[in-house]
Every structure is written in C-alpha cells, then in structure tokens.
Amino acid sequence: QVQLVESGGGLVQPGGSLRLSCAASGNVFSIRVMRWYRQTSEKERALVASITTGGTTFYPDSVKGRFTISWDNAKNTISLDMNNLAPEDAAVYYCNAETPSYRNYWGKGTLITVSS
C-alpha cells in the first residue's frame, strides 16, 4: 500500500506561481511513476505532469513550459512548480502513484483557485 498526501493548494492571482507537494508513505519502493492530475466539475480528470523513477518527465501542451515536476527521493516527495497560472488552471489537483503492476494510488486532492 502507498499513501499520498497533497499540500500547497490555495488562491493565486493570474500570472502567479504556486508549488504543490505530494508526500508518499508506505511501500514507496514499489512506485514506478508518479503523476499529477487535475479535475474540475466541468472536465474529466486530466494528466498534468508525470515523472518516472529514472527522471523521465512528460507534460501535455497545456502546461509545457509553465509547470515543472520533480521527485525528491530522499523525502519520498514529488513537487509541481506552476508558473504563469491562468484561470483555466484552477482545479482540484491529485497526486497519483503507479507500480510496475499498474496498480494506482491516489491522494485526496488539493484545490487551486486562480482569481484576481
């Protein structure tokens, strides 16, 4: 089992920056890849960023160049640095961990509001 706890959400003005963190505990050595997703009441959950144990990252075009995912192995924590935030980035952000057997674990989410 893996437990994930997100933190760092809140209110930010358009153009601002925010850092999200996701602390993993439990059987962290079973994790193969970690991801951030986001979801609103109008849209399905969508991938925001991913990072493998080898450090390979992926970003969809919607956030490429603005968001950066990183993995601190010593702290079993991943972070998501978000810059130049826009109203369309407002959502509940979820941390996800996947094992080599494709078992997925989810955090409870953290809310980001982008508004002036």
mmCIF file with all atom_site columns, N, CA, C and O in Angstrom, residues 35-53:
data_model
loop_
_atom_site.group_PDB
_atom_site.id
_atom_site.type_symbol
_atom_site.label_atom_id
_atom_site.label_alt_id
_atom_site.label_comp_id
_atom_site.label_asym_id
_atom_site.label_entity_id
_atom_site.label_seq_id
_atom_site.pdbx_PDB_ins_code
_atom_site.Cartn_x
_atom_site.Cartn_y
_atom_site.Cartn_z
_atom_site.occupancy
_atom_site.B_iso_or_equiv
_atom_site.pdbx_formal_charge
_atom_site.auth_seq_id
_atom_site.auth_comp_id
_atom_site.auth_asym_id
_atom_site.auth_atom_id
_atom_site.pdbx_PDB_model_num
ATOM 1  N N  . ARG A 1 35 ? 2.503   10.946 -10.862 1.00 0.00 ? 35 ARG A N  1
ATOM 2  C CA . ARG A 1 35 ? 1.854   11.901 -11.746 1.00 0.00 ? 35 ARG A CA 1
ATOM 3  C C  . ARG A 1 35 ? 1.026   12.911 -10.956 1.00 0.00 ? 35 ARG A C  1
ATOM 4  O O  . ARG A 1 35 ? 0.640   12.655 -9.821  1.00 0.00 ? 35 ARG A O  1
ATOM 5  N N  . TRP A 1 36 ? 0.773   14.010 -11.591 1.00 0.00 ? 36 TRP A N  1
ATOM 6  C CA . TRP A 1 36 ? -0.218  14.985 -11.130 1.00 0.00 ? 36 TRP A CA 1
ATOM 7  C C  . TRP A 1 36 ? -1.338  15.028 -12.167 1.00 0.00 ? 36 TRP A C  1
ATOM 8  O O  . TRP A 1 36 ? -1.081  15.094 -13.372 1.00 0.00 ? 36 TRP A O  1
ATOM 9  N N  . TYR A 1 37 ? -2.558  14.985 -11.666 1.00 0.00 ? 37 TYR A N  1
ATOM 10 C CA . TYR A 1 37 ? -3.747  15.149 -12.482 1.00 0.00 ? 37 TYR A CA 1
ATOM 11 C C  . TYR A 1 37 ? -4.534  16.342 -11.931 1.00 0.00 ? 37 TYR A C  1
ATOM 12 O O  . TYR A 1 37 ? -4.331  16.768 -10.804 1.00 0.00 ? 37 TYR A O  1
ATOM 13 N N  . ARG A 1 38 ? -5.437  16.846 -12.738 1.00 0.00 ? 38 ARG A N  1
ATOM 14 C CA . ARG A 1 38 ? -6.350  17.877 -12.254 1.00 0.00 ? 38 ARG A CA 1
ATOM 15 C C  . ARG A 1 38 ? -7.744  17.624 -12.802 1.00 0.00 ? 38 ARG A C  1
ATOM 16 O O  . ARG A 1 38 ? -7.911  17.014 -13.853 1.00 0.00 ? 38 ARG A O  1
ATOM 17 N N  . GLN A 1 39 ? -8.722  18.124 -12.058 1.00 0.00 ? 39 GLN A N  1
ATOM 18 C CA . GLN A 1 39 ? -10.115 17.895 -12.434 1.00 0.00 ? 39 GLN A CA 1
ATOM 19 C C  . GLN A 1 39 ? -10.969 19.057 -11.957 1.00 0.00 ? 39 GLN A C  1
ATOM 20 O O  . GLN A 1 39 ? -10.766 19.581 -10.854 1.00 0.00 ? 39 GLN A O  1
ATOM 21 N N  . THR A 1 40 ? -11.920 19.441 -12.803 1.00 0.00 ? 40 THR A N  1
ATOM 22 C CA . THR A 1 40 ? -12.924 20.421 -12.424 1.00 0.00 ? 40 THR A CA 1
ATOM 23 C C  . THR A 1 40 ? -14.293 19.772 -12.537 1.00 0.00 ? 40 THR A C  1
ATOM 24 O O  . THR A 1 40 ? -14.428 18.649 -13.040 1.00 0.00 ? 40 THR A O  1
ATOM 25 N N  . SER A 1 41 ? -15.311 20.499 -12.116 1.00 0.00 ? 41 SER A N  1
ATOM 26 C CA . SER A 1 41 ? -16.671 19.959 -12.197 1.00 0.00 ? 41 SER A CA 1
ATOM 27 C C  . SER A 1 41 ? -17.135 19.841 -13.646 1.00 0.00 ? 41 SER A C  1
ATOM 28 O O  . SER A 1 41 ? -18.050 19.086 -13.951 1.00 0.00 ? 41 SER A O  1
ATOM 29 N N  . GLU A 1 42 ? -16.483 20.600 -14.546 1.00 0.00 ? 42 GLU A N  1
ATOM 30 C CA . GLU A 1 42 ? -16.890 20.575 -15.961 1.00 0.00 ? 42 GLU A CA 1
ATOM 31 C C  . GLU A 1 42 ? -16.041 19.638 -16.801 1.00 0.00 ? 42 GLU A C  1
ATOM 32 O O  . GLU A 1 42 ? -16.461 19.262 -17.901 1.00 0.00 ? 42 GLU A O  1
ATOM 33 N N  . LYS A 1 43 ? -14.862 19.273 -16.320 1.00 0.00 ? 43 LYS A N  1
ATOM 34 C CA . LYS A 1 43 ? -13.956 18.473 -17.136 1.00 0.00 ? 43 LYS A CA 1
ATOM 35 C C  . LYS A 1 43 ? -13.559 17.190 -16.424 1.00 0.00 ? 43 LYS A C  1
ATOM 36 O O  . LYS A 1 43 ? -13.536 17.120 -15.195 1.00 0.00 ? 43 LYS A O  1
ATOM 37 N N  . GLU A 1 44 ? -13.211 16.193 -17.221 1.00 0.00 ? 44 GLU A N  1
ATOM 38 C CA . GLU A 1 44 ? -12.720 14.938 -16.668 1.00 0.00 ? 44 GLU A CA 1
ATOM 39 C C  . GLU A 1 44 ? -11.312 15.136 -16.109 1.00 0.00 ? 44 GLU A C  1
ATOM 40 O O  . GLU A 1 44 ? -10.629 16.107 -16.444 1.00 0.00 ? 44 GLU A O  1
ATOM 41 N N  . ARG A 1 45 ? -10.918 14.199 -15.260 1.00 0.00 ? 45 ARG A N  1
ATOM 42 C CA . ARG A 1 45 ? -9.571  14.258 -14.709 1.00 0.00 ? 45 ARG A CA 1
ATOM 43 C C  . ARG A 1 45 ? -8.562  14.154 -15.847 1.00 0.00 ? 45 ARG A C  1
ATOM 44 O O  . ARG A 1 45 ? -8.649  13.274 -16.699 1.00 0.00 ? 45 ARG A O  1
ATOM 45 N N  . ALA A 1 46 ? -7.596  15.054 -15.843 1.00 0.00 ? 46 ALA A N  1
ATOM 46 C CA . ALA A 1 46 ? -6.621  15.127 -16.924 1.00 0.00 ? 46 ALA A CA 1
ATOM 47 C C  . ALA A 1 46 ? -5.196  15.130 -16.379 1.00 0.00 ? 46 ALA A C  1
ATOM 48 O O  . ALA A 1 46 ? -4.934  15.731 -15.331 1.00 0.00 ? 46 ALA A O  1
ATOM 49 N N  . LEU A 1 47 ? -4.303  14.499 -17.104 1.00 0.00 ? 47 LEU A N  1
ATOM 50 C CA . LEU A 1 47 ? -2.899  14.445 -16.712 1.00 0.00 ? 47 LEU A CA 1
ATOM 51 C C  . LEU A 1 47 ? -2.265  15.827 -16.850 1.00 0.00 ? 47 LEU A C  1
ATOM 52 O O  . LEU A 1 47 ? -2.436  16.500 -17.871 1.00 0.00 ? 47 LEU A O  1
ATOM 53 N N  . VAL A 1 48 ? -1.498  16.197 -15.835 1.00 0.00 ? 48 VAL A N  1
ATOM 54 C CA . VAL A 1 48 ? -0.807  17.482 -15.836 1.00 0.00 ? 48 VAL A CA 1
ATOM 55 C C  . VAL A 1 48 ? 0.695   17.283 -16.003 1.00 0.00 ? 48 VAL A C  1
ATOM 56 O O  . VAL A 1 48 ? 1.358   18.055 -16.697 1.00 0.00 ? 48 VAL A O  1
ATOM 57 N N  . ALA A 1 49 ? 1.232   16.273 -15.337 1.00 0.00 ? 49 ALA A N  1
ATOM 58 C CA . ALA A 1 49 ? 2.669   16.020 -15.416 1.00 0.00 ? 49 ALA A CA 1
ATOM 59 C C  . ALA A 1 49 ? 2.950   14.630 -14.873 1.00 0.00 ? 49 ALA A C  1
ATOM 60 O O  . ALA A 1 49 ? 2.200   14.127 -14.035 1.00 0.00 ? 49 ALA A O  1
ATOM 61 N N  . SER A 1 50 ? 4.037   14.030 -15.351 1.00 0.00 ? 50 SER A N  1
ATOM 62 C CA . SER A 1 50 ? 4.443   12.734 -14.825 1.00 0.00 ? 50 SER A CA 1
ATOM 63 C C  . SER A 1 50 ? 5.953   12.655 -14.747 1.00 0.00 ? 50 SER A C  1
ATOM 64 O O  . SER A 1 50 ? 6.659   13.359 -15.482 1.00 0.00 ? 50 SER A O  1
ATOM 65 N N  . ILE A 1 51 ? 6.426   11.791 -13.847 1.00 0.00 ? 51 ILE A N  1
ATOM 66 C CA . ILE A 1 51 ? 7.860   11.585 -13.698 1.00 0.00 ? 51 ILE A CA 1
ATOM 67 C C  . ILE A 1 51 ? 8.102   10.144 -13.287 1.00 0.00 ? 51 ILE A C  1
ATOM 68 O O  . ILE A 1 51 ? 7.391   9.605  -12.435 1.00 0.00 ? 51 ILE A O  1
ATOM 69 N N  . THR A 1 52 ? 9.080   9.512  -13.931 1.00 0.00 ? 52 THR A N  1
ATOM 70 C CA . THR A 1 52 ? 9.412   8.130  -13.607 1.00 0.00 ? 52 THR A CA 1
ATOM 71 C C  . THR A 1 52 ? 10.540  8.085  -12.586 1.00 0.00 ? 52 THR A C  1
ATOM 72 O O  . THR A 1 52 ? 11.182  9.105  -12.308 1.00 0.00 ? 52 THR A O  1
ATOM 73 N N  . THR A 1 53 ? 10.809  6.892  -12.078 1.00 0.00 ? 53 THR A N  1
ATOM 74 C CA . THR A 1 53 ? 11.914  6.744  -11.132 1.00 0.00 ? 53 THR A CA 1
ATOM 75 C C  . THR A 1 53 ? 13.236  7.094  -11.783 1.00 0.00 ? 53 THR A C  1
ATOM 76 O O  . THR A 1 53 ? 14.188  7.471  -11.102 1.00 0.00 ? 53 THR A O  1
#
